[in-house]
PDB file of C-alpha atoms in Angstrom:
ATOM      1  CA  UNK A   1      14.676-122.064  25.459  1.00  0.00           C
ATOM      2  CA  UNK A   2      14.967-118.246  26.218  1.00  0.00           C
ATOM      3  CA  UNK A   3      17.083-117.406  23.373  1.00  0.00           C
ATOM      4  CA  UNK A   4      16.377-113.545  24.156  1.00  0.00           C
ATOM      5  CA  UNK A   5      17.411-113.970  27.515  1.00  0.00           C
ATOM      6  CA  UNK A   6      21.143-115.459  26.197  1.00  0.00           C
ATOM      7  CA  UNK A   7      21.097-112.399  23.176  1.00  0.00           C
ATOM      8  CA  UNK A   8      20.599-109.591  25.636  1.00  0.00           C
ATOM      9  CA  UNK A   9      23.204-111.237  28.178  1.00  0.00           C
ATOM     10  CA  UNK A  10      25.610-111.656  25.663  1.00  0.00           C
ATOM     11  CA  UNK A  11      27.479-108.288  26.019  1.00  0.00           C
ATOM     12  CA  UNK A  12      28.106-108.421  29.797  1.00  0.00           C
ATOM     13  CA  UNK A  13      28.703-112.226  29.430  1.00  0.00           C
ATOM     14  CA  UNK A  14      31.841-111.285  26.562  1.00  0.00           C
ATOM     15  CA  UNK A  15      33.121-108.772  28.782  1.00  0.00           C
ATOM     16  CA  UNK A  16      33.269-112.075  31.268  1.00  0.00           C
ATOM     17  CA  UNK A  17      34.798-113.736  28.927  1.00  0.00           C
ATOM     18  CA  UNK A  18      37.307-111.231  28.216  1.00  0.00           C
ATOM     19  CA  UNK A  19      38.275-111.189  32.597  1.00  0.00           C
ATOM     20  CA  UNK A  20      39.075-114.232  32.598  1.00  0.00           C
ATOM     21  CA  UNK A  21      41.519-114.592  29.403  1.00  0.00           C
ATOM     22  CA  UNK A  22      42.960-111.483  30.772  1.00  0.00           C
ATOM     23  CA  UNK A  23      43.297-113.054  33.957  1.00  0.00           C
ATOM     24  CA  UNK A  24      44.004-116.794  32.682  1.00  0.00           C
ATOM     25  CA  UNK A  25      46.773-115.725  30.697  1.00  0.00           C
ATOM     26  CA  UNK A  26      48.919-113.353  33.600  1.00  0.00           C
ATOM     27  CA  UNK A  27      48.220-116.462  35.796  1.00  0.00           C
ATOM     28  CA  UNK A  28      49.555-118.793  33.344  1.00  0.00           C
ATOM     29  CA  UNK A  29      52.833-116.707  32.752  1.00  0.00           C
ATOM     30  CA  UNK A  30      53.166-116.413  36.267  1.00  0.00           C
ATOM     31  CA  UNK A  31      52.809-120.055  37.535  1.00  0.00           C
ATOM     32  CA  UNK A  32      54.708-121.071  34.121  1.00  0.00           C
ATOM     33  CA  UNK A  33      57.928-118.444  35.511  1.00  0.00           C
ATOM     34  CA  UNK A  34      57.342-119.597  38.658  1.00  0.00           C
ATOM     35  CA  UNK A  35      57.526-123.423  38.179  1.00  0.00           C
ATOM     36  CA  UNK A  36      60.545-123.332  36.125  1.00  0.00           C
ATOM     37  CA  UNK A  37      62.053-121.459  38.775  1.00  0.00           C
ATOM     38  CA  UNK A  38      60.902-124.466  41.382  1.00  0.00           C
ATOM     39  CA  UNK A  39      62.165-127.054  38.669  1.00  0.00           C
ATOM     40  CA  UNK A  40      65.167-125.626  38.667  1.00  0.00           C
ATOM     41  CA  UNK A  41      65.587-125.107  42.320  1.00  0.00           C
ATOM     42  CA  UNK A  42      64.231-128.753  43.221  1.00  0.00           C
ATOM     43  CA  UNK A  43      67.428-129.704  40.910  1.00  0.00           C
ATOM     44  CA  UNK A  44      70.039-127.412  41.612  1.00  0.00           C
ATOM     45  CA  UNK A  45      69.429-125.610  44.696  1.00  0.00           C
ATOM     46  CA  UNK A  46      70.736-126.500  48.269  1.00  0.00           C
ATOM     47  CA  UNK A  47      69.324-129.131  50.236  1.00  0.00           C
ATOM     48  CA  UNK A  48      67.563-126.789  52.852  1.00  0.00           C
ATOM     49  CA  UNK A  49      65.566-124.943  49.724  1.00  0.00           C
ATOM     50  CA  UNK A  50      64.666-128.644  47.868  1.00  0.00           C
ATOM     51  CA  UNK A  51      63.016-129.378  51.529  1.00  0.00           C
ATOM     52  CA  UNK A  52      61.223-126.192  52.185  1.00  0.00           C
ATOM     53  CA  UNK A  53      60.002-126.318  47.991  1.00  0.00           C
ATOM     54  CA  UNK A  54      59.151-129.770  48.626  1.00  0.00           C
ATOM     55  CA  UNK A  55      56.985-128.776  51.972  1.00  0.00           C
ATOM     56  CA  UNK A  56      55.107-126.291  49.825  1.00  0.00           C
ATOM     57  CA  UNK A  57      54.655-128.246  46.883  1.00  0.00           C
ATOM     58  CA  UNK A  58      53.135-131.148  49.465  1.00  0.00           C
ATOM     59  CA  UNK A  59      50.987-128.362  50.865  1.00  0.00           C
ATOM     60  CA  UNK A  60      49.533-127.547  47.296  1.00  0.00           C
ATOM     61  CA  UNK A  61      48.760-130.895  46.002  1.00  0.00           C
ATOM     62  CA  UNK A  62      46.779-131.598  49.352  1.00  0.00           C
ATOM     63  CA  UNK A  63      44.284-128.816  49.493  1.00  0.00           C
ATOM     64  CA  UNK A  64      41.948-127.479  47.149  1.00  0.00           C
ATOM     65  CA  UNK A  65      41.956-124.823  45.242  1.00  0.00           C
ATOM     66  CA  UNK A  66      39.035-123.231  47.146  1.00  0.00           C
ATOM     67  CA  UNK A  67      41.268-123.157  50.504  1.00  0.00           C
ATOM     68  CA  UNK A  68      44.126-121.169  49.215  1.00  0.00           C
ATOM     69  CA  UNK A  69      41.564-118.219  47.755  1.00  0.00           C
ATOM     70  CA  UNK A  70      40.073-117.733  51.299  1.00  0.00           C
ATOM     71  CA  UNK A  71      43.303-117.743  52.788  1.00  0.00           C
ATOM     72  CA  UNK A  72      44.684-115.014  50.666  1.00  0.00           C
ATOM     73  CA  UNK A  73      41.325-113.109  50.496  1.00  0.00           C
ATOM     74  CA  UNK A  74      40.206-113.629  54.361  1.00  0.00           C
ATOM     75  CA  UNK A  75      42.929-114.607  55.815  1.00  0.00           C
ATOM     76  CA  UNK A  76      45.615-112.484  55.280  1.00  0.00           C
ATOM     77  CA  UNK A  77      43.974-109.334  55.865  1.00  0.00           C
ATOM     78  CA  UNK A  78      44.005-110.273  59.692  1.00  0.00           C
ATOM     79  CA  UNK A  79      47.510-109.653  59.255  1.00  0.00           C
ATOM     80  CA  UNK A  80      47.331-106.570  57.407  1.00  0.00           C
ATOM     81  CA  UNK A  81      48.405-108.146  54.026  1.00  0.00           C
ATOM     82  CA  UNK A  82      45.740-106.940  51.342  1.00  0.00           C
ATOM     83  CA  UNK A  83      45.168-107.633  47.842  1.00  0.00           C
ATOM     84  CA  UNK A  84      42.687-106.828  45.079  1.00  0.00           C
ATOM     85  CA  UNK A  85      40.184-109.220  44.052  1.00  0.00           C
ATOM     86  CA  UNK A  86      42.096-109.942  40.366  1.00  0.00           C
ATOM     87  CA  UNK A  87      45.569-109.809  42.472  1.00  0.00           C
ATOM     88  CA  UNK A  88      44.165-113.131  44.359  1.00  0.00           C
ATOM     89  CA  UNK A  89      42.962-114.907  41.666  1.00  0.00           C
ATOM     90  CA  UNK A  90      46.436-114.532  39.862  1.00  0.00           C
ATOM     91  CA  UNK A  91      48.092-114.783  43.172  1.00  0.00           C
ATOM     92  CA  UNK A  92      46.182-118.109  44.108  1.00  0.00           C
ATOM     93  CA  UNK A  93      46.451-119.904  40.575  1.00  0.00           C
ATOM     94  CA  UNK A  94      49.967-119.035  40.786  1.00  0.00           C
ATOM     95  CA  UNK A  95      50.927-120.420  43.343  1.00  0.00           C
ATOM     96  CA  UNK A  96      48.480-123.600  43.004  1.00  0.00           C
ATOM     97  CA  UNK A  97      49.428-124.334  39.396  1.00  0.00           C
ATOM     98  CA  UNK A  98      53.196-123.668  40.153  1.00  0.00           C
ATOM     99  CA  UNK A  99      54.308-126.721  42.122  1.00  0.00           C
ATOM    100  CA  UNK A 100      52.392-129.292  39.469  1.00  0.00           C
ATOM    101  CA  UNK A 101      53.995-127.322  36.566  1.00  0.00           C
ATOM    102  CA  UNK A 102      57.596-127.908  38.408  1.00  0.00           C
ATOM    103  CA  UNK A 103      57.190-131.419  38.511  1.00  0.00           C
ATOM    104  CA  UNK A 104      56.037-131.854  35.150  1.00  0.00           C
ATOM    105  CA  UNK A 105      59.390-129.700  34.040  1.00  0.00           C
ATOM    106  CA  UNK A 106      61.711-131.704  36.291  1.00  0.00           C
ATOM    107  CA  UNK A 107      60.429-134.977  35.173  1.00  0.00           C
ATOM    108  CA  UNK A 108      61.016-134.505  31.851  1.00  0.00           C
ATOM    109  CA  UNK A 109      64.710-132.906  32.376  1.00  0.00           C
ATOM    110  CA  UNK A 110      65.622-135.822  34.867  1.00  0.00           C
ATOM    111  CA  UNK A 111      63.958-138.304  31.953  1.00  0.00           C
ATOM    112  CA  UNK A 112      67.046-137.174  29.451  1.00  0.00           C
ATOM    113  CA  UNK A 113      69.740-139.845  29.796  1.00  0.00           C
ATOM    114  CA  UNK A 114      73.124-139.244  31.504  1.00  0.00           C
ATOM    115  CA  UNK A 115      74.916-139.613  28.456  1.00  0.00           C
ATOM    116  CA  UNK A 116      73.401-136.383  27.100  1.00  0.00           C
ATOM    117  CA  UNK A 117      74.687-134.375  29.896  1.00  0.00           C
ATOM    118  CA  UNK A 118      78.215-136.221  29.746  1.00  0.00           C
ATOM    119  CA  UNK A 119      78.200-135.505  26.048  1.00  0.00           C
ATOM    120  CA  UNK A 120      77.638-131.893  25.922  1.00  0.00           C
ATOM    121  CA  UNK A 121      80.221-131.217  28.808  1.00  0.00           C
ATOM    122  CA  UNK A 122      82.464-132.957  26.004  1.00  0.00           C
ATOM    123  CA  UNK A 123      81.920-131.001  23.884  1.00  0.00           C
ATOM    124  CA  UNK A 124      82.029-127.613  25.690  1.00  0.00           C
ATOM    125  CA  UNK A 125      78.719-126.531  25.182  1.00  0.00           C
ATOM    126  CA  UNK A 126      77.349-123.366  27.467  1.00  0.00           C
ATOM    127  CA  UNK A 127      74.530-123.932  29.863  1.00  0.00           C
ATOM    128  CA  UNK A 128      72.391-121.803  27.253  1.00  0.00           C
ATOM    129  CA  UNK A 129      73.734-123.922  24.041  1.00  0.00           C
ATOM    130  CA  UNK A 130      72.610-126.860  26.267  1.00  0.00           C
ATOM    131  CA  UNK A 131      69.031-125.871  27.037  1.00  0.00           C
ATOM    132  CA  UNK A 132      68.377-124.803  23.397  1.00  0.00           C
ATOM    133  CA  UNK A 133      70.158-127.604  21.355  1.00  0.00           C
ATOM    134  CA  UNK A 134      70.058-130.938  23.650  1.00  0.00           C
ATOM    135  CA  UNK A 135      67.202-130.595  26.503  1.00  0.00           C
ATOM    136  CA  UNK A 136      64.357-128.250  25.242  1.00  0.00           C
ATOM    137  CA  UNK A 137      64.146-130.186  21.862  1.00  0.00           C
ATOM    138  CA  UNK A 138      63.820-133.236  23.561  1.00  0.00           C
ATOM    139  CA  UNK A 139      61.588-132.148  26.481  1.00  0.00           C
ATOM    140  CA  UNK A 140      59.510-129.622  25.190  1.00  0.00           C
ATOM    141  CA  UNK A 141      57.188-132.618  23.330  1.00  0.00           C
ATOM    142  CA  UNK A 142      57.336-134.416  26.642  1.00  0.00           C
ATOM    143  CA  UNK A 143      56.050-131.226  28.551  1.00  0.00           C
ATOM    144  CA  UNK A 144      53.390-130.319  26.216  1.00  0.00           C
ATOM    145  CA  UNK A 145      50.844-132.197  26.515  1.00  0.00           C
ATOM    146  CA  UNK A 146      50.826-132.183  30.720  1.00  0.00           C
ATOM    147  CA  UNK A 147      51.315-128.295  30.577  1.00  0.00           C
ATOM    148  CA  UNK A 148      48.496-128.264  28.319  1.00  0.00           C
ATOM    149  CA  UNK A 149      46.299-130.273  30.750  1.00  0.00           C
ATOM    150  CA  UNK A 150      47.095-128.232  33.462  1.00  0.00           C
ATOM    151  CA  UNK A 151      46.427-124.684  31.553  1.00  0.00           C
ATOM    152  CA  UNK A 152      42.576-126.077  31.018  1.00  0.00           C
ATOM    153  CA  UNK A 153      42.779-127.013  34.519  1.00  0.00           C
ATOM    154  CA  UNK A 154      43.645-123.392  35.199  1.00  0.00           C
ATOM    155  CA  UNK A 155      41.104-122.002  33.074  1.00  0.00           C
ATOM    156  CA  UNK A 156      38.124-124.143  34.501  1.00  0.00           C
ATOM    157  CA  UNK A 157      39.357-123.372  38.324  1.00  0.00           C
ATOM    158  CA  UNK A 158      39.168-119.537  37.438  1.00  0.00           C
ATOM    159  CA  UNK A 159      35.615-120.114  37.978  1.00  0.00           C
ATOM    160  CA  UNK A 160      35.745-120.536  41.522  1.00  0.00           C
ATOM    161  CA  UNK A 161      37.089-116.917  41.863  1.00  0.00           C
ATOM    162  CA  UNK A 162      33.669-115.509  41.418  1.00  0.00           C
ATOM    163  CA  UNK A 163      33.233-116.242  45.187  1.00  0.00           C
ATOM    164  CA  UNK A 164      35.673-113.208  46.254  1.00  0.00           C
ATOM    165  CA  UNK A 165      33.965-111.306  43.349  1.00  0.00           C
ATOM    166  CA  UNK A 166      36.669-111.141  40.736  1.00  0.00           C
ATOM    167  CA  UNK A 167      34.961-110.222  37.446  1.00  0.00           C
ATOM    168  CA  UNK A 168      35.446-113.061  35.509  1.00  0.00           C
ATOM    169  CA  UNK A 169      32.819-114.802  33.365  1.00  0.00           C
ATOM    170  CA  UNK A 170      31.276-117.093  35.973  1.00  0.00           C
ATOM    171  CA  UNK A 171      30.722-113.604  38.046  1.00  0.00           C
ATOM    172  CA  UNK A 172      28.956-111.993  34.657  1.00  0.00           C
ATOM    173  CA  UNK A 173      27.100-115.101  34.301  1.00  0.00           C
ATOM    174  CA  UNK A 174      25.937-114.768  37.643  1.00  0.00           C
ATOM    175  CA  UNK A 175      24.780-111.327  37.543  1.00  0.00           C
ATOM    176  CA  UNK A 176      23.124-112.265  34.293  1.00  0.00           C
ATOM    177  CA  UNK A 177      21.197-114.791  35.459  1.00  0.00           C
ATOM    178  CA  UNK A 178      19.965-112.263  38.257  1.00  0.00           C
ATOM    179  CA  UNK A 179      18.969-110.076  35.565  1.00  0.00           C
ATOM    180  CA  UNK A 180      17.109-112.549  33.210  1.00  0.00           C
ATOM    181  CA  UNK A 181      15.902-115.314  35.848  1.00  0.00           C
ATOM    182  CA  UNK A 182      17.090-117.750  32.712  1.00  0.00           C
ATOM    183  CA  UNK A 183      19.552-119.682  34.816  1.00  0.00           C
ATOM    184  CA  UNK A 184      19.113-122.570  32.249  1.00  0.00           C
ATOM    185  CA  UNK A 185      19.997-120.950  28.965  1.00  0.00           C
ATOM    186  CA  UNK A 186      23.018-118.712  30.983  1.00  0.00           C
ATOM    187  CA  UNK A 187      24.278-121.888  32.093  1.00  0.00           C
ATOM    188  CA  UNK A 188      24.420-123.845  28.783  1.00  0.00           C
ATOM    189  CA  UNK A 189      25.730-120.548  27.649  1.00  0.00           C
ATOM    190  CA  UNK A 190      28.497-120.520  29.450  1.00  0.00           C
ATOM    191  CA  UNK A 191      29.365-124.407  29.689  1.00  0.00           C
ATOM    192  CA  UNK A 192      29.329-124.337  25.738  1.00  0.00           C
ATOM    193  CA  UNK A 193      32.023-121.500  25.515  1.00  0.00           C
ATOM    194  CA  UNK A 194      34.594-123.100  28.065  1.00  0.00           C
ATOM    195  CA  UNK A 195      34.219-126.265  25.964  1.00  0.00           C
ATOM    196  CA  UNK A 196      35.220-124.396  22.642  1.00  0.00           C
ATOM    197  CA  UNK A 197      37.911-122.146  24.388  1.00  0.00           C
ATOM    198  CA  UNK A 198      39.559-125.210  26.060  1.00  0.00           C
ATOM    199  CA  UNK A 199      38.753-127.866  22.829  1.00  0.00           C
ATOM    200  CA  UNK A 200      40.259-124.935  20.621  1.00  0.00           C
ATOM    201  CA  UNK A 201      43.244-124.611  23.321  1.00  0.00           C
ATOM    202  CA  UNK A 202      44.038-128.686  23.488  1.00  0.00           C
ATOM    203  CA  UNK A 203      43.269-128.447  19.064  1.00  0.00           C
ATOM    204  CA  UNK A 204      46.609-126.208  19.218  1.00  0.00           C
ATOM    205  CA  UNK A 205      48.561-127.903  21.115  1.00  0.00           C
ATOM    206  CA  UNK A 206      48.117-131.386  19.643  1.00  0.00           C
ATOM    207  CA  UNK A 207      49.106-129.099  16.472  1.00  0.00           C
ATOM    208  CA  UNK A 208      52.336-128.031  17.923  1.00  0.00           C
ATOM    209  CA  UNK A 209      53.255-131.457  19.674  1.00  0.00           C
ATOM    210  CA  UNK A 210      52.344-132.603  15.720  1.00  0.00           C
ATOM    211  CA  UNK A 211      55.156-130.363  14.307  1.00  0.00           C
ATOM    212  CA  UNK A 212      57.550-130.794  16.798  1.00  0.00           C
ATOM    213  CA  UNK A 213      57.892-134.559  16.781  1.00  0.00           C
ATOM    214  CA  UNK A 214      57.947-134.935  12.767  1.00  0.00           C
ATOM    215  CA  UNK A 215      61.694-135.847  12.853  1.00  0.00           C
ATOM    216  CA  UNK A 216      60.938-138.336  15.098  1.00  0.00           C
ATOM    217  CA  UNK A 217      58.149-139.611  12.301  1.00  0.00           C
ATOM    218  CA  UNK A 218      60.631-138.954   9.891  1.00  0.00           C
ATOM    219  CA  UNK A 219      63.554-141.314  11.646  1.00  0.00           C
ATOM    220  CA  UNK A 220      60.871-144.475  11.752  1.00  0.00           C
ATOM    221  CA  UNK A 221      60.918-144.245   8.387  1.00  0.00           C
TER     222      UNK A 221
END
């Protein structure tokens, strides 16, 4: 093991790192916004929109990843639409990640029963008193752990934007390994931090789900 080949790549591999967190976390914002929008839409919007959301959403769950980046980053500048290199990689795990996050988000809301619903028109609750004191409580736990999956998804699949050169860590490791000829030790470098940043990320959330659901504990008791 060339453990002064993974010291003096360290610096340009944490400034990897760094990229894709940056990058990671606008994405996830973005296809988190932009799924709740769908959810909602899918629910509540006019049958003509559910169809054309449901055509795109079929679209996404058939191709890979891999497809969509070329398209944005090859494609579309044949038709004089151009982006940076970190604008397609937030642009492309948008609008994978979206359509998976809106079904998790309208599964959960159509899981509630009825009653709920009937209930809070009863008692004359606001659509904003609804979300926050019947559906959210109740859903949020559901959601969780999916959205949580999908996140790690999101952060492993940032990897495969080093092929339209966004400067994420995958790219650094690459450039590393050009520099040190220690593809080895960059490799187990680099595999060992995406299993502590995505273990520490699912460690979290099985701590929030935790605290969220003790009055559920509590009630079996």
């Amino acid at each position: 093991m060339d453990w002064q080949a993974i010291l003096s790549s360290l610096p340009s591999l944490g400034e990897g790192m760094a990229a894709t967190l940056k990058l990671c976390a606008i994405a996830a914002f973005c296809s988190l916004l932009w799924g709740t929008l769908m959810a909602t839409a899918l629910m509540r919007a006019p049958p003509f929109w559910q169809r054309v959301l449901r055509i795109y959403t079929s679209l996404t769950l058939a191709l890979p990843l891999l497809i969509v980046i070329y398209l944005l980053y090859f494609v579309l500048p044949e038709y004089d639409i151009t982006f940076t290199s970190p604008q397609v990689g937030v642009l492309a795990l948008t609008l994978y990640y979206a359509p998976y996050i809106a079904q998790v988000i309208r599964s959960a809301v159509e899981a509630l029963p009825r009653g709920q619903w009937e209930a809070c028109r009863v008692l004359g609750l606001s659509r904003t008193e609804q979300l926050r004191d019947v559906v959210l409580p109740q859903t949020l736990p559901q959601m969780l752990s999916p959205l949580v999956g999908l996140m790690i998804g999101l952060i492993k699949d940032s990897a495969l934007l080093s092929i339209v050169s966004v400067q994420e860590f995958m790219y650094a490791a690459k450039q590393a390994i050009s520099d040190t000829y220690a593809p080895l030790e960059i490799y187990l470098t680099v595999a060992l931090c995406y299993w502590v940043l995505n273990s520490l990320i699912d460690w979290l959330a099985r701590h929030i789900e935790f605290r969220m659901t003790r009055y559920r504990r509590g009630m079996q008791h």
